[in-house]
């Protein structure tokens, strides 16, 4: 199965580096700062570290979507202004880095199933 093979070959550090090179410094410096909140126990799936803090929205967005899909955390569906901004920022992530976004969601879903 190509999807499974693709996820098995998803090496987080390599994929994050590729995504950052693809976006470039100008786009990275203009990324939205308002991110989805990730429950503590799920943060290690796509961790935000010192070296990835500038792209934290691109790490948190696919994880938040995967958590919503699996029903483990549906906070991105709250009905308030802050959450609407977060949903717009998630859509922006999908738009600017569709390849990363899709692979990252599949990676998160695989990790959440284990």
PDB file of C-alpha atoms in Angstrom:
ATOM      1  CA  UNK A   1       0.000   0.000   0.000  1.00  0.00           C
ATOM      2  CA  UNK A   2       1.556   3.303  -1.132  1.00  0.00           C
ATOM      3  CA  UNK A   3       0.005   5.370   1.654  1.00  0.00           C
ATOM      4  CA  UNK A   4       1.407   3.085   4.361  1.00  0.00           C
ATOM      5  CA  UNK A   5       4.785   3.043   2.651  1.00  0.00           C
ATOM      6  CA  UNK A   6       4.736   6.839   2.443  1.00  0.00           C
ATOM      7  CA  UNK A   7       4.061   7.135   6.179  1.00  0.00           C
ATOM      8  CA  UNK A   8       6.692   4.528   7.023  1.00  0.00           C
ATOM      9  CA  UNK A   9       9.168   6.705   5.114  1.00  0.00           C
ATOM     10  CA  UNK A  10       8.055   9.880   6.917  1.00  0.00           C
ATOM     11  CA  UNK A  11      11.056  10.946   8.944  1.00  0.00           C
ATOM     12  CA  UNK A  12       9.895  13.923  10.968  1.00  0.00           C
ATOM     13  CA  UNK A  13      13.174  15.880  11.042  1.00  0.00           C
ATOM     14  CA  UNK A  14      13.813  15.356   7.322  1.00  0.00           C
ATOM     15  CA  UNK A  15      10.249  16.296   6.354  1.00  0.00           C
ATOM     16  CA  UNK A  16      10.312  19.372   8.599  1.00  0.00           C
ATOM     17  CA  UNK A  17      13.587  20.515   7.033  1.00  0.00           C
ATOM     18  CA  UNK A  18      12.204  19.976   3.506  1.00  0.00           C
ATOM     19  CA  UNK A  19       9.059  21.922   4.376  1.00  0.00           C
ATOM     20  CA  UNK A  20      11.088  24.819   5.792  1.00  0.00           C
ATOM     21  CA  UNK A  21      13.290  24.987   2.678  1.00  0.00           C
ATOM     22  CA  UNK A  22      10.211  24.859   0.442  1.00  0.00           C
ATOM     23  CA  UNK A  23       8.535  27.763   2.261  1.00  0.00           C
ATOM     24  CA  UNK A  24      11.598  29.954   2.593  1.00  0.00           C
ATOM     25  CA  UNK A  25      12.534  32.470   5.238  1.00  0.00           C
ATOM     26  CA  UNK A  26      10.136  35.218   4.115  1.00  0.00           C
ATOM     27  CA  UNK A  27       7.031  33.004   4.374  1.00  0.00           C
ATOM     28  CA  UNK A  28       8.199  31.423   7.635  1.00  0.00           C
ATOM     29  CA  UNK A  29       8.674  34.846   9.208  1.00  0.00           C
ATOM     30  CA  UNK A  30       5.086  35.742   8.290  1.00  0.00           C
ATOM     31  CA  UNK A  31       3.380  32.584   9.555  1.00  0.00           C
ATOM     32  CA  UNK A  32       0.421  33.129  11.891  1.00  0.00           C
ATOM     33  CA  UNK A  33       1.252  32.886  15.570  1.00  0.00           C
ATOM     34  CA  UNK A  34      -2.193  31.873  16.825  1.00  0.00           C
ATOM     35  CA  UNK A  35      -2.091  28.065  16.938  1.00  0.00           C
ATOM     36  CA  UNK A  36      -4.386  25.284  18.053  1.00  0.00           C
ATOM     37  CA  UNK A  37      -3.854  24.148  21.637  1.00  0.00           C
ATOM     38  CA  UNK A  38      -2.593  20.564  21.778  1.00  0.00           C
ATOM     39  CA  UNK A  39      -3.257  18.458  24.891  1.00  0.00           C
ATOM     40  CA  UNK A  40       0.031  17.735  26.680  1.00  0.00           C
ATOM     41  CA  UNK A  41      -0.053  13.961  26.121  1.00  0.00           C
ATOM     42  CA  UNK A  42      -0.178  14.388  22.321  1.00  0.00           C
ATOM     43  CA  UNK A  43       2.542  17.040  21.967  1.00  0.00           C
ATOM     44  CA  UNK A  44       5.342  14.468  21.405  1.00  0.00           C
ATOM     45  CA  UNK A  45       3.718  13.326  18.120  1.00  0.00           C
ATOM     46  CA  UNK A  46       4.790  16.539  16.323  1.00  0.00           C
ATOM     47  CA  UNK A  47       6.882  18.299  18.969  1.00  0.00           C
ATOM     48  CA  UNK A  48       7.696  21.987  18.801  1.00  0.00           C
ATOM     49  CA  UNK A  49      11.317  22.466  19.790  1.00  0.00           C
ATOM     50  CA  UNK A  50      13.580  25.488  19.855  1.00  0.00           C
ATOM     51  CA  UNK A  51      14.731  24.863  16.285  1.00  0.00           C
ATOM     52  CA  UNK A  52      11.163  24.434  14.968  1.00  0.00           C
ATOM     53  CA  UNK A  53       9.420  27.178  16.965  1.00  0.00           C
ATOM     54  CA  UNK A  54       9.113  29.437  13.895  1.00  0.00           C
ATOM     55  CA  UNK A  55       6.991  26.794  12.121  1.00  0.00           C
ATOM     56  CA  UNK A  56       4.989  25.718  15.177  1.00  0.00           C
ATOM     57  CA  UNK A  57       1.666  26.424  13.420  1.00  0.00           C
ATOM     58  CA  UNK A  58       2.694  23.918  10.723  1.00  0.00           C
ATOM     59  CA  UNK A  59       3.330  21.304  13.414  1.00  0.00           C
ATOM     60  CA  UNK A  60       0.271  21.981  15.542  1.00  0.00           C
ATOM     61  CA  UNK A  61      -2.292  22.372  12.722  1.00  0.00           C
ATOM     62  CA  UNK A  62      -2.089  18.836  11.267  1.00  0.00           C
ATOM     63  CA  UNK A  63      -1.935  17.328  14.751  1.00  0.00           C
ATOM     64  CA  UNK A  64      -5.045  19.270  15.821  1.00  0.00           C
ATOM     65  CA  UNK A  65      -6.875  18.064  12.703  1.00  0.00           C
ATOM     66  CA  UNK A  66      -5.821  14.448  13.330  1.00  0.00           C
ATOM     67  CA  UNK A  67      -6.981  14.720  16.954  1.00  0.00           C
ATOM     68  CA  UNK A  68     -10.317  16.041  15.726  1.00  0.00           C
ATOM     69  CA  UNK A  69     -10.688  13.266  13.127  1.00  0.00           C
ATOM     70  CA  UNK A  70     -10.065  10.603  15.776  1.00  0.00           C
ATOM     71  CA  UNK A  71     -12.372  12.294  18.300  1.00  0.00           C
ATOM     72  CA  UNK A  72      -9.547  12.625  20.854  1.00  0.00           C
ATOM     73  CA  UNK A  73      -9.761  16.428  20.969  1.00  0.00           C
ATOM     74  CA  UNK A  74     -12.324  18.530  19.152  1.00  0.00           C
ATOM     75  CA  UNK A  75     -11.391  21.928  20.551  1.00  0.00           C
ATOM     76  CA  UNK A  76     -10.853  23.338  17.039  1.00  0.00           C
ATOM     77  CA  UNK A  77     -14.656  23.277  16.663  1.00  0.00           C
ATOM     78  CA  UNK A  78     -15.472  25.588  19.575  1.00  0.00           C
ATOM     79  CA  UNK A  79     -17.694  28.440  18.536  1.00  0.00           C
ATOM     80  CA  UNK A  80     -15.741  31.549  19.471  1.00  0.00           C
ATOM     81  CA  UNK A  81     -13.685  34.206  17.719  1.00  0.00           C
ATOM     82  CA  UNK A  82     -10.277  32.824  18.763  1.00  0.00           C
ATOM     83  CA  UNK A  83     -11.146  29.353  17.477  1.00  0.00           C
ATOM     84  CA  UNK A  84     -12.392  30.778  14.174  1.00  0.00           C
ATOM     85  CA  UNK A  85      -8.988  32.444  13.778  1.00  0.00           C
ATOM     86  CA  UNK A  86      -7.309  29.129  14.569  1.00  0.00           C
ATOM     87  CA  UNK A  87      -9.404  27.352  11.917  1.00  0.00           C
ATOM     88  CA  UNK A  88      -8.456  30.025   9.353  1.00  0.00           C
ATOM     89  CA  UNK A  89      -4.798  29.551  10.287  1.00  0.00           C
ATOM     90  CA  UNK A  90      -5.162  25.776   9.863  1.00  0.00           C
ATOM     91  CA  UNK A  91      -6.619  26.345   6.376  1.00  0.00           C
ATOM     92  CA  UNK A  92      -3.718  28.663   5.590  1.00  0.00           C
ATOM     93  CA  UNK A  93      -1.263  25.910   6.561  1.00  0.00           C
ATOM     94  CA  UNK A  94      -3.002  23.505   4.198  1.00  0.00           C
ATOM     95  CA  UNK A  95      -2.839  26.097   1.434  1.00  0.00           C
ATOM     96  CA  UNK A  96       0.838  27.085   1.749  1.00  0.00           C
ATOM     97  CA  UNK A  97       2.275  23.601   2.377  1.00  0.00           C
ATOM     98  CA  UNK A  98      -0.230  21.026   1.049  1.00  0.00           C
ATOM     99  CA  UNK A  99       2.303  18.194   0.673  1.00  0.00           C
ATOM    100  CA  UNK A 100       3.630  18.613   4.219  1.00  0.00           C
ATOM    101  CA  UNK A 101       0.114  19.077   5.621  1.00  0.00           C
ATOM    102  CA  UNK A 102      -1.263  15.883   4.070  1.00  0.00           C
ATOM    103  CA  UNK A 103       1.713  13.753   5.048  1.00  0.00           C
ATOM    104  CA  UNK A 104       1.750  15.199   8.562  1.00  0.00           C
ATOM    105  CA  UNK A 105      -1.948  14.422   9.125  1.00  0.00           C
ATOM    106  CA  UNK A 106      -1.449  10.828   7.950  1.00  0.00           C
ATOM    107  CA  UNK A 107       1.622  10.534  10.185  1.00  0.00           C
ATOM    108  CA  UNK A 108      -0.365  11.844  13.178  1.00  0.00           C
ATOM    109  CA  UNK A 109      -3.306   9.521  12.476  1.00  0.00           C
ATOM    110  CA  UNK A 110      -0.905   6.572  12.352  1.00  0.00           C
ATOM    111  CA  UNK A 111       0.655   7.586  15.688  1.00  0.00           C
ATOM    112  CA  UNK A 112      -2.756   8.125  17.276  1.00  0.00           C
ATOM    113  CA  UNK A 113      -3.898   4.607  16.283  1.00  0.00           C
ATOM    114  CA  UNK A 114      -1.019   2.986  18.185  1.00  0.00           C
TER     115      UNK A 114
END
